[in-house]
XYZ file of C-alpha atoms in Angstrom:
780
model
C -19.535 47.581 43.911
C -19.156 46.619 40.878
C -17.033 43.811 41.357
C -19.245 42.595 43.890
C -22.337 42.909 42.478
C -21.064 40.711 39.916
C -18.808 37.853 41.446
C -21.908 36.865 43.461
C -24.922 37.760 41.110
C -26.998 34.415 41.353
C -28.949 32.774 38.651
C -31.411 29.708 39.664
C -30.441 26.575 38.458
C -31.970 23.030 38.382
C -28.878 21.681 40.035
C -28.124 21.956 43.761
C -24.658 24.164 44.156
C -23.829 22.806 47.155
C -24.108 19.366 45.094
C -21.949 20.451 42.325
C -19.203 22.116 44.340
C -18.949 19.178 46.695
C -17.992 17.249 43.223
C -15.552 19.747 42.228
C -13.546 19.134 45.630
C -13.920 15.310 45.503
C -12.129 16.286 41.768
C -9.843 18.080 43.370
C -9.170 15.163 45.997
C -9.425 12.719 43.147
C -6.581 14.058 40.859
C -4.506 16.322 42.952
C -2.295 16.191 40.679
C -4.308 18.349 37.988
C -6.074 20.906 41.034
C -4.133 23.069 39.700
C -4.815 22.662 36.066
C -8.922 22.093 37.038
C -8.489 25.358 39.182
C -7.721 27.305 36.137
C -9.585 25.899 33.551
C -12.600 26.595 35.727
C -12.472 30.107 35.851
C -11.432 30.453 32.122
C -14.703 28.936 31.173
C -16.057 31.345 33.661
C -14.457 34.133 31.471
C -15.607 33.695 27.912
C -18.610 32.551 29.276
C -18.065 35.573 30.995
C -19.830 35.338 34.387
C -17.014 36.095 35.803
C -13.671 37.520 34.314
C -10.444 36.837 35.881
C -9.709 40.381 36.865
C -12.920 40.739 39.061
C -12.113 37.231 40.187
C -9.023 37.817 41.383
C -9.560 41.783 42.561
C -12.493 40.054 45.140
C -9.842 37.461 46.069
C -7.489 40.774 46.812
C -10.837 42.645 49.031
C -11.212 39.005 50.943
C -8.077 38.812 51.575
C -7.810 42.893 52.783
C -6.562 44.165 49.829
C -7.454 46.952 47.473
C -8.372 46.123 43.528
C -5.610 46.217 41.401
C -4.535 49.817 39.649
C -4.438 49.696 36.314
C -1.122 51.177 34.967
C -1.096 53.320 31.793
C 2.965 52.895 31.292
C 3.221 49.867 29.061
C 6.688 49.330 31.003
C 5.563 48.857 34.037
C 3.492 46.127 35.625
C 0.094 46.013 35.492
C -0.252 45.190 38.854
C 0.655 42.673 42.268
C 1.250 39.629 41.907
C -1.273 37.625 44.334
C 0.413 36.274 47.430
C -0.686 33.398 49.587
C -3.811 34.308 50.510
C -4.811 35.620 47.691
C -5.024 32.491 45.982
C -6.268 31.139 48.474
C -9.892 33.391 47.832
C -9.223 32.900 44.191
C -9.771 29.329 44.809
C -12.663 30.051 46.661
C -14.422 32.110 44.673
C -13.666 29.902 41.587
C -15.350 27.336 42.648
C -18.155 29.130 44.912
C -19.283 30.629 41.217
C -18.809 27.229 39.526
C -21.284 25.643 42.080
C -23.843 28.448 41.075
C -23.422 28.561 36.879
C -21.688 25.361 36.050
C -23.415 21.952 35.910
C -22.185 18.777 37.841
C -22.076 17.822 33.477
C -20.029 20.877 32.585
C -17.186 20.604 35.430
C -17.548 16.757 34.747
C -15.926 17.926 31.115
C -14.003 20.234 32.672
C -11.885 17.388 34.785
C -12.490 14.997 32.249
C -10.421 17.677 29.575
C -7.268 17.850 31.857
C -6.846 14.429 32.310
C -6.748 13.678 28.828
C -4.758 16.529 28.769
C -2.255 15.221 30.964
C -2.040 12.066 29.550
C -2.110 13.300 26.263
C 1.352 15.571 27.202
C 2.920 12.231 29.129
C 2.180 10.300 25.658
C 3.829 12.926 23.732
C 6.952 12.767 26.006
C 7.424 9.935 25.761
C 6.846 9.648 22.023
C 9.466 11.724 21.345
C 12.309 9.579 23.542
C 13.921 7.108 21.657
C 15.062 4.534 24.589
C 11.421 4.658 25.261
C 9.889 1.134 25.494
C 7.111 -0.639 23.345
C 5.180 -1.692 26.731
C 5.731 1.607 28.314
C 4.113 3.974 25.767
C 1.973 1.172 25.232
C 0.554 1.653 28.246
C 0.070 5.360 28.191
C -1.587 5.002 25.509
C -4.305 2.675 27.170
C -4.839 4.557 29.533
C -5.811 7.584 27.963
C -8.004 5.602 25.769
C -9.787 4.290 28.984
C -10.671 8.046 29.575
C -13.839 8.929 29.089
C -15.021 10.357 25.880
C -17.338 13.213 26.991
C -18.013 16.587 25.062
C -15.364 18.459 25.546
C -11.689 17.655 23.033
C -8.592 18.083 23.329
C -7.848 21.447 21.393
C -6.925 20.337 17.702
C -3.602 21.519 18.012
C -2.702 19.272 21.210
C -3.614 16.268 19.855
C -1.702 17.009 16.158
C 1.311 16.831 18.970
C 1.082 13.538 19.906
C -1.074 12.358 16.736
C 2.619 12.896 15.077
C 4.526 11.872 17.777
C 2.847 8.637 18.150
C 2.884 8.127 14.023
C 6.850 8.457 14.371
C 7.051 5.956 16.750
C 5.108 3.368 16.096
C 4.415 3.992 12.243
C 6.615 5.593 9.508
C 8.960 8.913 9.753
C 8.350 10.192 6.695
C 7.491 12.941 6.464
C 5.076 12.556 3.507
C 3.417 10.323 5.797
C 3.014 12.411 8.644
C 1.803 15.045 6.884
C -1.156 13.126 6.335
C -2.065 10.452 8.438
C -2.064 13.575 11.241
C -5.122 14.231 9.843
C -7.140 11.211 10.119
C -5.796 9.133 12.846
C -7.441 9.802 16.744
C -5.268 8.780 19.938
C -7.362 5.863 19.959
C -6.893 4.133 17.106
C -3.814 3.554 18.480
C -4.806 1.496 21.339
C -6.646 -0.190 18.444
C -3.265 -1.353 16.672
C -1.418 -1.211 20.079
C -3.549 -4.771 20.408
C -2.260 -6.072 17.274
C 1.140 -5.587 17.683
C 4.183 -8.269 18.264
C 7.124 -7.840 19.743
C 9.965 -7.857 22.634
C 7.513 -5.289 25.594
C 11.033 -4.087 26.566
C 12.193 -3.266 22.362
C 10.917 -0.167 19.723
C 9.523 -0.851 16.496
C 7.623 0.498 13.436
C 4.440 -1.469 11.705
C 5.669 -0.940 8.451
C 4.815 0.439 4.670
C 2.166 -1.759 3.869
C 0.782 -1.691 7.385
C 0.842 2.215 7.640
C -0.813 2.556 4.596
C -3.951 0.289 5.400
C -4.699 1.925 8.575
C -4.099 4.902 7.491
C -6.588 4.583 3.893
C -9.451 2.596 6.740
C -9.453 5.969 8.794
C -9.780 8.057 5.972
C -13.009 6.333 4.443
C -14.153 5.871 7.610
C -14.409 9.386 8.340
C -15.600 10.555 4.112
C -18.615 7.924 4.949
C -19.435 9.809 7.811
C -19.198 12.990 6.393
C -19.809 12.855 3.820
C -23.594 13.296 1.694
C -22.502 11.464 -1.398
C -21.065 8.282 0.214
C -22.310 5.156 -0.863
C -24.168 2.839 1.549
C -21.871 -0.156 1.890
C -19.011 -0.983 4.520
C -15.399 -0.559 3.585
C -14.360 -3.350 5.822
C -9.906 -4.566 6.418
C -9.028 -8.026 7.269
C -8.380 -9.059 10.804
C -3.978 -8.073 10.898
C -1.517 -8.712 12.918
C 1.727 -6.683 12.711
C 5.191 -8.050 13.641
C 7.221 -5.157 14.340
C 10.132 -3.927 12.243
C 12.680 -4.499 15.109
C 12.437 -7.724 15.434
C 13.878 -9.290 12.814
C 16.956 -8.549 13.349
C 15.949 -10.738 17.344
C 16.025 -13.228 14.679
C 19.041 -12.499 12.898
C 20.516 -12.500 16.730
C 19.477 -15.261 17.533
C 20.296 -16.987 14.605
C 24.013 -15.938 14.597
C 23.296 -14.059 10.955
C 24.116 -10.690 11.452
C 27.032 -10.441 9.148
C 24.130 -10.488 6.300
C 23.848 -6.815 7.156
C 26.835 -6.133 4.628
C 24.601 -8.233 2.117
C 23.912 -5.455 0.300
C 27.089 -4.603 -0.872
C 28.268 -7.287 -2.121
C 28.832 -7.320 -6.642
C 25.668 -7.704 -7.664
C 26.246 -10.853 -9.389
C 27.568 -12.181 -5.946
C 23.944 -10.984 -4.538
C 22.280 -13.124 -7.479
C 24.414 -16.323 -6.800
C 23.907 -16.032 -2.843
C 20.577 -15.974 -2.504
C 19.396 -19.895 -2.947
C 21.177 -20.441 -0.712
C 20.437 -17.331 2.226
C 16.628 -18.461 1.569
C 17.302 -21.800 3.079
C 19.212 -20.982 6.206
C 16.294 -18.324 7.014
C 13.548 -21.208 5.702
C 14.679 -23.146 8.621
C 15.689 -20.361 11.016
C 13.562 -19.829 14.468
C 12.443 -17.374 17.464
C 13.278 -16.157 20.185
C 10.650 -18.891 23.147
C 8.988 -14.752 23.223
C 8.436 -14.701 20.183
C 6.873 -18.026 19.293
C 4.721 -17.564 21.712
C 3.797 -14.449 21.019
C 2.715 -15.932 17.236
C 1.412 -18.652 18.907
C -1.394 -17.240 20.363
C -1.783 -15.465 16.709
C -2.082 -18.866 15.475
C -4.715 -19.896 17.925
C -6.875 -16.486 17.277
C -6.857 -16.802 13.689
C -7.872 -20.479 14.271
C -7.921 -22.351 10.962
C -8.220 -19.277 8.889
C -5.933 -19.260 6.426
C -3.668 -16.280 6.675
C -1.073 -14.402 4.371
C 2.306 -13.136 5.790
C 2.716 -9.292 3.555
C 5.900 -7.785 4.111
C 5.915 -4.108 5.818
C 8.632 -2.627 5.524
C 9.976 0.723 6.412
C 11.211 1.823 3.044
C 7.700 0.399 1.726
C 4.257 1.684 -0.105
C 6.166 4.565 0.503
C 5.776 8.221 -1.816
C 8.353 8.162 -4.526
C 9.327 3.819 -3.773
C 6.339 1.541 -4.277
C 8.685 -1.693 -3.909
C 5.585 -3.492 -5.707
C 6.092 -6.931 -5.766
C 9.609 -6.290 -4.204
C 9.248 -8.374 -1.226
C 7.192 -11.854 -0.615
C 3.711 -12.145 0.683
C 2.810 -15.955 1.316
C 0.346 -17.280 1.675
C -0.249 -20.612 4.736
C -3.402 -22.295 5.017
C -3.186 -23.285 8.152
C -4.322 -25.946 9.473
C -3.627 -28.950 11.290
C -2.413 -29.168 14.153
C -1.555 -26.547 16.290
C 2.581 -26.951 15.941
C 1.775 -27.665 12.479
C 0.101 -24.762 11.974
C 2.868 -22.337 14.168
C 5.749 -24.258 12.245
C 4.493 -22.706 8.261
C 3.535 -19.294 10.135
C 6.861 -18.839 11.677
C 8.254 -20.611 7.207
C 6.325 -17.983 5.630
C 7.794 -14.411 7.883
C 11.492 -15.689 7.811
C 10.737 -16.196 3.978
C 9.700 -12.663 3.983
C 12.223 -12.018 5.634
C 15.066 -13.716 2.843
C 13.405 -11.150 0.312
C 15.352 -8.181 1.800
C 18.263 -9.633 0.954
C 17.283 -10.646 -2.841
C 18.921 -9.395 -5.951
C 15.469 -7.197 -7.203
C 14.851 -5.457 -3.607
C 19.377 -4.272 -3.674
C 19.251 -3.282 -6.962
C 15.736 -1.386 -6.903
C 17.380 0.341 -3.402
C 20.187 1.586 -4.532
C 18.570 2.925 -7.541
C 17.018 5.179 -5.461
C 19.401 6.003 -3.452
C 18.420 3.664 -0.335
C 20.839 1.045 0.115
C 21.831 2.847 3.396
C 19.022 3.068 5.281
C 18.551 0.398 7.931
C 15.828 -2.086 6.377
C 14.195 -3.697 9.387
C 11.605 -5.364 7.851
C 8.017 -5.683 9.449
C 5.162 -8.137 8.820
C 1.485 -8.238 8.423
C -0.014 -11.058 9.310
C -3.941 -11.251 7.709
C -6.278 -13.134 7.221
C -6.966 -13.975 3.992
C -10.531 -12.582 2.903
C -12.817 -15.345 1.141
C -14.884 -17.832 2.032
C -14.955 -21.693 2.348
C -16.507 -23.622 -1.908
C -15.819 -27.090 -1.518
C -12.368 -27.710 0.272
C -10.990 -24.187 -1.558
C -11.042 -20.921 -0.007
C -10.936 -18.043 -1.581
C -12.872 -14.632 -2.585
C -15.520 -14.392 -5.146
C -13.438 -11.413 -7.093
C -10.171 -9.795 -6.087
C -7.844 -7.354 -7.877
C -5.743 -3.550 -8.368
C -7.388 -0.710 -8.544
C -5.873 3.174 -9.531
C -7.092 6.809 -9.447
C -5.415 7.723 -12.212
C -5.297 5.366 -15.205
C -1.897 5.336 -17.307
C -3.710 2.847 -19.663
C -6.237 4.454 -22.209
C -7.580 2.367 -25.118
C -10.205 4.964 -25.951
C -10.998 8.353 -26.537
C -13.475 8.103 -24.107
C -11.724 6.973 -20.650
C -10.229 9.822 -19.117
C -7.090 9.545 -17.030
C -9.083 11.041 -13.440
C -11.413 7.934 -13.584
C -9.618 5.725 -12.286
C -8.857 1.468 -12.967
C -9.730 -1.520 -12.003
C -7.555 -4.725 -12.520
C -9.775 -7.761 -11.471
C -10.037 -11.641 -11.424
C -11.558 -14.565 -9.773
C -10.153 -16.559 -6.537
C -7.048 -14.176 -4.811
C -5.585 -10.949 -6.121
C -2.052 -12.101 -7.345
C -3.602 -13.312 -10.519
C -4.043 -9.137 -10.808
C -0.749 -8.182 -10.235
C 1.696 -11.086 -11.531
C 1.740 -12.205 -14.821
C 1.298 -16.194 -14.625
C -0.751 -17.200 -18.219
C -2.128 -16.205 -21.059
C -5.543 -15.277 -19.736
C -6.267 -11.624 -19.228
C -7.526 -9.845 -16.169
C -10.575 -7.651 -17.072
C -8.996 -4.213 -17.046
C -12.321 -1.743 -16.521
C -12.217 1.961 -16.950
C -14.516 3.201 -13.956
C -16.201 6.590 -15.884
C -16.220 3.142 -18.922
C -16.759 0.497 -17.116
C -18.715 -1.610 -20.441
C -15.211 -0.793 -22.760
C -13.410 -3.046 -23.048
C -11.101 -4.405 -25.547
C -12.541 -7.123 -27.525
C -14.855 -6.937 -30.384
C -16.822 -10.103 -30.220
C -17.907 -12.780 -27.697
C -15.280 -14.663 -29.225
C -12.381 -13.128 -28.620
C -13.962 -12.547 -24.987
C -14.345 -15.819 -23.719
C -10.524 -16.605 -25.981
C -8.923 -13.375 -23.750
C -10.829 -14.192 -20.136
C -9.525 -15.619 -17.040
C -9.428 -19.812 -17.310
C -7.369 -19.952 -14.121
C -8.147 -19.348 -10.443
C -5.470 -19.080 -7.358
C -7.314 -20.116 -4.403
C -5.720 -22.044 -1.215
C -6.706 -25.786 -0.693
C -7.858 -26.479 2.605
C -7.347 -30.519 1.805
C -3.022 -30.225 0.057
C -2.511 -27.458 2.879
C -1.385 -25.063 0.392
C -1.440 -22.251 -2.230
C -2.345 -23.825 -5.577
C -4.147 -22.603 -9.456
C -6.478 -24.660 -10.455
C -9.038 -24.155 -13.832
C -12.325 -22.813 -13.573
C -14.639 -25.153 -14.539
C -12.965 -26.952 -11.691
C -13.805 -24.847 -9.189
C -17.232 -24.222 -10.134
C -18.407 -27.521 -10.079
C -21.327 -27.959 -7.252
C -21.598 -25.217 -5.039
C -21.963 -22.543 -6.161
C -20.720 -18.422 -4.287
C -22.008 -15.917 -3.592
C -21.437 -13.160 -5.604
C -20.810 -15.332 -9.025
C -23.150 -14.378 -10.841
C -21.436 -10.456 -10.500
C -18.103 -12.522 -12.536
C -20.005 -15.325 -15.024
C -21.589 -15.160 -17.686
C -23.087 -17.948 -19.752
C -21.713 -19.195 -23.081
C -24.842 -20.636 -25.731
C -24.548 -21.414 -28.883
C -21.366 -18.796 -29.545
C -23.038 -16.028 -27.243
C -22.442 -14.508 -24.294
C -25.175 -13.427 -22.041
C -25.382 -11.768 -18.314
C -26.817 -14.036 -15.586
C -30.642 -14.275 -14.402
C -29.923 -15.562 -11.692
C -28.067 -18.885 -10.313
C -26.319 -21.012 -12.784
C -26.367 -24.497 -10.779
C -28.189 -26.017 -13.966
C -24.842 -25.275 -15.958
C -22.261 -26.947 -17.249
C -19.035 -25.338 -15.644
C -17.423 -24.933 -19.241
C -19.864 -22.895 -19.981
C -19.115 -20.943 -17.469
C -17.048 -17.786 -18.869
C -15.687 -14.876 -16.293
C -16.450 -11.681 -17.875
C -17.527 -9.114 -14.524
C -20.057 -7.969 -17.148
C -22.741 -8.041 -14.698
C -20.108 -6.423 -12.230
C -19.419 -3.585 -14.899
C -23.085 -2.764 -16.263
C -25.693 -4.029 -13.725
C -24.443 -3.028 -10.255
C -22.987 -0.093 -7.850
C -19.661 -1.734 -8.020
C -18.291 0.766 -10.452
C -19.530 3.767 -8.541
C -18.517 2.797 -4.990
C -14.707 2.383 -6.721
C -14.318 5.071 -7.943
C -15.209 6.761 -4.505
C -13.241 4.836 -2.644
C -10.316 6.431 -4.898
C -11.806 9.400 -5.371
C -11.965 9.706 -1.603
C -8.128 8.422 -0.719
C -6.891 10.696 -3.380
C -8.136 13.581 -2.212
C -6.389 12.693 1.563
C -3.314 12.091 0.187
C -3.469 14.934 -2.034
C -1.456 12.823 -4.654
C -2.929 9.858 -6.461
C -3.479 6.225 -5.402
C -3.742 2.660 -5.576
C -5.495 0.234 -3.809
C -5.827 -4.151 -3.482
C -9.019 -5.287 -2.580
C -11.489 -8.840 -2.170
C -14.648 -9.251 -1.648
C -15.678 -12.465 -0.553
C -19.375 -11.916 -2.087
C -20.591 -10.461 0.744
C -18.160 -8.028 2.308
C -16.155 -5.315 0.674
C -12.258 -5.550 2.330
C -9.571 -2.950 1.790
C -6.343 -4.726 1.632
C -3.756 -2.577 0.927
C -3.269 1.612 0.136
C -0.196 3.217 -1.292
C 0.699 6.339 -3.176
C 0.493 5.584 -7.016
C 3.305 5.385 -9.194
C 2.572 8.265 -12.343
C 4.269 8.055 -15.424
C 5.549 11.727 -16.017
C 3.275 13.562 -18.906
C 5.196 13.317 -21.601
C 5.640 16.135 -24.436
C 3.344 15.562 -27.578
C 5.233 13.097 -29.567
C 4.425 13.035 -34.151
C 5.741 10.274 -36.025
C 8.088 11.672 -38.672
C 7.020 11.599 -42.291
C 9.707 10.763 -45.475
C 11.547 8.092 -43.273
C 12.811 5.700 -46.556
C 11.628 2.681 -46.078
C 14.977 1.018 -45.646
C 15.483 2.990 -42.414
C 12.415 1.579 -40.878
C 12.868 -1.467 -38.452
C 9.441 -1.611 -37.382
C 5.938 0.198 -36.684
C 2.902 -0.573 -34.182
C -0.267 0.276 -33.396
C -1.623 -1.408 -30.167
C -1.750 -0.284 -26.958
C 1.084 2.745 -27.658
C 2.002 5.996 -25.550
C 3.232 8.751 -26.475
C 7.041 8.757 -25.654
C 10.856 9.178 -27.436
C 13.753 6.239 -27.140
C 16.460 8.321 -29.133
C 20.280 6.903 -29.395
C 19.264 3.397 -29.271
C 23.488 1.927 -29.498
C 22.560 -1.795 -28.745
C 19.456 -4.202 -29.123
C 19.218 -7.695 -26.904
C 16.400 -10.049 -28.965
C 15.673 -13.001 -27.866
C 14.883 -15.283 -30.450
C 11.526 -16.385 -30.158
C 11.811 -19.734 -32.448
C 15.131 -20.902 -30.516
C 13.176 -19.925 -27.168
C 10.926 -22.116 -27.745
C 13.147 -25.268 -29.366
C 15.359 -25.142 -25.249
C 14.576 -28.198 -23.921
C 13.312 -27.691 -20.013
C 12.359 -24.916 -17.630
C 16.198 -24.460 -16.501
C 17.096 -23.297 -20.019
C 14.990 -20.530 -19.662
C 16.461 -19.536 -16.737
C 19.645 -19.591 -18.233
C 18.347 -16.958 -20.864
C 16.841 -15.141 -18.291
C 20.156 -15.182 -17.058
C 21.681 -14.276 -19.968
C 20.046 -11.173 -20.212
C 20.312 -10.249 -16.933
C 24.168 -9.975 -17.246
C 23.626 -8.138 -20.497
C 21.556 -5.186 -18.014
C 24.937 -5.211 -15.897
C 27.588 -4.726 -18.585
C 25.923 -2.260 -21.174
C 24.442 -0.280 -18.218
C 26.874 2.819 -19.515
C 25.442 2.778 -22.891
C 21.543 2.972 -23.839
C 19.918 0.134 -24.431
C 16.972 -1.698 -25.006
C 15.162 -5.508 -24.489
C 13.294 -7.222 -26.969
C 11.373 -10.650 -26.872
C 8.461 -12.920 -27.329
C 5.446 -12.829 -24.997
C 5.839 -11.353 -21.730
C 8.682 -10.076 -20.594
C 9.071 -11.108 -16.227
C 6.694 -13.857 -16.502
C 6.170 -16.721 -13.959
C 5.906 -19.103 -16.004
C 9.785 -19.756 -18.597
C 6.940 -20.601 -21.655
C 4.851 -17.185 -22.255
C 8.686 -15.148 -22.291
C 11.413 -14.702 -20.768
C 11.225 -15.023 -16.328
C 13.809 -11.271 -16.134
C 13.139 -9.458 -12.432
C 13.369 -6.254 -11.583
C 17.919 -6.852 -11.424
C 17.571 -8.072 -14.796
C 16.256 -5.120 -16.959
C 16.722 -2.155 -15.166
C 18.843 -0.544 -16.884
C 17.676 -0.588 -19.805
C 15.682 2.454 -21.756
C 12.142 0.363 -23.346
C 11.287 -3.239 -23.060
C 9.407 -4.092 -26.335
C 7.375 -7.273 -26.353
C 7.122 -9.145 -29.415
C 3.859 -11.399 -29.933
C 4.168 -14.780 -32.329
C 2.370 -17.716 -32.821
C 4.720 -20.334 -32.264
C 4.897 -21.130 -28.476
C 2.050 -19.036 -28.174
C 3.477 -15.439 -27.223
C 1.168 -13.002 -26.201
C 2.384 -9.541 -25.008
C 0.315 -8.202 -22.367
C 0.288 -4.405 -21.059
C -0.511 -5.607 -17.928
C -0.761 -1.791 -16.433
C -1.717 -2.682 -13.029
C 0.726 -5.578 -12.400
C 3.984 -5.338 -10.592
C 6.229 -5.131 -13.635
C 4.355 -2.604 -15.184
C 4.680 -0.163 -11.793
C 8.599 -1.285 -12.485
C 8.712 0.103 -15.729
C 6.329 3.275 -14.595
C 9.175 4.018 -11.599
C 12.656 3.185 -13.666
C 11.151 5.367 -17.210
C 11.320 2.260 -19.414
C 8.977 2.885 -21.920
C 7.488 -0.393 -22.686
C 5.994 -1.074 -26.773
C 4.202 -4.106 -28.153
C 4.833 -5.508 -31.836
C 2.352 -8.139 -33.556
C 4.856 -8.730 -36.500
C 2.134 -11.199 -38.311
C -0.851 -8.160 -39.029
C -0.406 -7.308 -42.382
C -0.897 -3.340 -41.801
C 2.764 -3.706 -39.153
C 6.378 -3.985 -40.217
C 9.046 -6.225 -39.279
C 13.103 -6.208 -40.298
C 13.283 -9.501 -38.864
C 16.490 -10.228 -41.189
C 18.188 -6.763 -38.816
C 16.966 -8.128 -35.485
C 18.783 -11.629 -35.786
C 21.963 -9.694 -34.132
C 25.932 -9.455 -34.983
C 27.359 -12.536 -35.051
C 29.588 -13.213 -31.282
C 28.107 -9.965 -29.888
C 26.881 -12.593 -26.992
C 29.970 -14.024 -26.913
C 31.608 -10.872 -26.252
C 29.658 -9.674 -23.778
C 29.236 -11.860 -21.460
C 31.234 -15.535 -22.651
C 29.748 -17.119 -19.312
C 26.057 -18.160 -22.327
C 28.287 -17.675 -24.977
C 26.012 -21.349 -25.821
C 22.868 -19.029 -25.835
C 24.176 -17.504 -29.323
C 20.951 -18.017 -31.120
C 18.856 -17.445 -28.278
C 19.498 -14.299 -27.057
C 21.283 -12.168 -30.018
C 23.237 -8.827 -29.370
C 22.732 -6.387 -32.189
C 25.253 -3.048 -31.892
C 23.580 -0.814 -34.549
C 26.436 1.157 -35.639
C 28.293 -2.066 -36.618
C 25.028 -3.338 -38.554
C 24.522 0.261 -40.085
C 27.342 2.071 -39.833
C 27.301 5.606 -38.629
C 23.293 4.724 -37.597
C 21.594 4.541 -34.437
C 17.738 3.921 -33.720
C 15.096 6.059 -32.187
C 11.655 5.060 -31.184
C 8.598 7.632 -31.348
C 5.076 7.106 -29.460
C 2.498 8.949 -30.949
C -0.443 8.171 -27.841
C -2.811 10.423 -29.568
C -2.797 8.491 -32.785
C -1.882 5.300 -31.041
C 1.231 4.624 -34.153
C 5.083 3.501 -32.937
C 8.062 4.255 -35.722
C 11.217 2.873 -34.681
C 14.010 3.999 -37.649
C 17.414 4.305 -38.127
C 18.675 8.063 -37.938
C 22.401 9.460 -37.747
C 24.919 8.996 -35.514
C-alpha cells in the first residue's frame, strides 16, 4: 500500500540506524519527563521533511495494531477519525523512532532532544519568573541550568524565547513597558546568567538592578549585535566596566537593620522641612551598616576588585526611564579603594549608604513630585563599577571621558544638524562634563562637523580650555581636582596626543608625537587631534545612531577611554525639548519698553506674561564675606521659588545658576528653581561670572525636562541693551515674600513688574534662526 511504501522507504546514509536508534532510546530513558515531547518533536520533523506525514504514521500504527486506516469524514461536524488506543500509541512510538533512526542523523536527534530540554527549562523559568513571591536563589538556579545546556544548532522558537525574556526582564531589570518593549528584542536568556553572577542581595529576596544598570546592559547587547550584523560598523570594540549590582530590595534590609523605616514618609513632609532635615539624615545614613550577609558579599567585591578605584552609582527603579532621566538627582561617589580590606570595605559601605540617603534629598523628592512619581516605592539599587582609567604617577584617571547625545539641541552654526549628535569631552574623569564646576568649558563637538568650535582665535581657545582635571588620588585615597600642569609632568598618558595641543609663541599646533620635551604649562587641552585626525567622531556617531535606532528614541550616553579601550558607562533615553514654533522679534517696540537684548546661545521660544523677576545683583553677591553667605543666597532663591509657585516669574543672576562653586554663580539645586519659567545668566567682568549654556550637563537636562527656557546676557557688549535701573528691584520685595532672608535685600532683588511699570508685564521672545532675543514690556 501507499502507506507501507512511504513509511518503510529506506534511504541509505553514512550513519548506522541501529546506533541512532539506541541513542534515541537512551535519550528517552535519560529524560523520561520529556519522552512524549521528544517523540512528538521527532514526528513533526519527519512530517516537515516529507519522510512520513503524521497521518501516515498513525495509519501504519493502526494497521500494526490490527486495525484499519482512518477514513476521512466529509462532514465537518463529525470527528475525522477515532482517537488512538494504547497499543496504537505504542506502535506510533516504535514507527517514529524507526523512521528517525533510518532518516535522521545522530546530530539531528541530539538537536531535537536539546531543543526539548531548552523548552522545558525555558517554560519553567517563565512560570517561576511570573510569580510575585519567588526567591532570587530559585529563579537564578533555573536560569543557570538553562545556560548550561548545549547551545546546539537549534534555537528556541522566537515566540517562546520572547515570553521568557520578558518575564526575566520584568523580574530582574525593569517593569517599565517602554524599556521591556526594546530590551526583549536584544537580551537573550543566556545574558541573564552572566548578570546573575554579579548580583548582590539576600538569596531569599527579590529585587531589580535598577535603571542605570538596565540601560548599560541593554546598550551593550545592542552594540554587540550591531557589530556582528552591520557591515558598516566601525572596526573597534565597545567595552563596559567590570560591575556588580546591589539589588533594589537591599535598601529595605538596610533601613530595617538601622531602624529607619519611618523615613518612608519623609517625602510627604513640607519642602522646607525636607530641606532642613536632609543634612541630619545624611549623617545618620553615613554611619549606618548592613546585616552580616550583605557585608560578606560586599567584602567579596572589595577583594575581587583588588585596589582598583570604584565608583558607586545610583541605579534607582525610576532612573533613566523613558520620560524621567533623573539626571544628577542621586549621588555617584568615587571610592579610591586603597588600604586594608576592612578599610576599603568601610569606604564602600559609606559610599553606598550615602547614595541611599540621596533618595531623600530635596532635589530628588521635588523632581519626583513634578513627575507625579512621589507615591511610587523608590527602592534604590546600586551599580558598583571599576573606574575606567590607568595609573599616572599617584593619580588614577581615564585619558578622556564625557557625555554624548544622538540629538544635538545646541546649534551655534547652520552647518550643524541636530541628527548628527553632539559629544561633550573632558580630560580625566567625566564629572567635569556633567557638572557646572569651573570657569572653563568642556570641548563641545558637533559630530557631523567635529572641527567646528565657538572660539575665533587661538588665545580664546586657550582661555576657555580645560585647566582643572578630576582624578582619584591613590596616595591620599580620595577623589580630587588638580591642575592640568600638575598632572602632565614626567609621565606621558596613553592617548594624550588626541587631547592636547602645544602653545608656541601664541600659536596652537597639533602634536606630531610625544610632548615629553614640552613644558606642562605649554600644553593646552583642545581635543584637536581627536576631532580632526582620528575616527573617533565617526565611531561616536555610529554608537549613537545604532542605539537611537534600537530605542526608537534619541539617547544620551556616558563614556570613558583609558587611552587604549573605549568604555560605555551609561545609556538612557535622551530628554528632548519639544520643538517650539518659529518666533519673530517684533518691530516697532519703543525704546523705553525694551529691557534687554541678547545675541548668543539663543534658541526659539517665547515666555509671556512674566509678573516677577528675581534678580541676584552681581556686585552685591561678590561682596558677600564667605561661602556660607553665598549659600544663604541660594536658600533665599529657593524660598522665593516656592512662594512664587503660583505666579509667572523668572530668575536672573550672575554667571552660572546651579554651579557647584558659589564663586561662579548661585549654588542652587533643582528644588530651588523648578517653578520658574526662565533662567537668565548674566555675564559680569567683576568676579569672573561667565554664563555657560551647558548643554549636556545635568543642569541643562533639568531645564529641558521642566520646560524652563534659558538665556545668557552680556550687558557689557556694545551691541546689547540692559536696563540696569529696572532690575534694581521693588523696595521691600524680598522682605515681604521671604522675611527670614530680609538681610539679603540688597543681594536678592525682587522686581514686581506691574509695580515698577503700572499696567505692564514682561515678555521675552527668542528667535533661534536669527540668534536674537528681546525682553520688553507689554500691556497686561
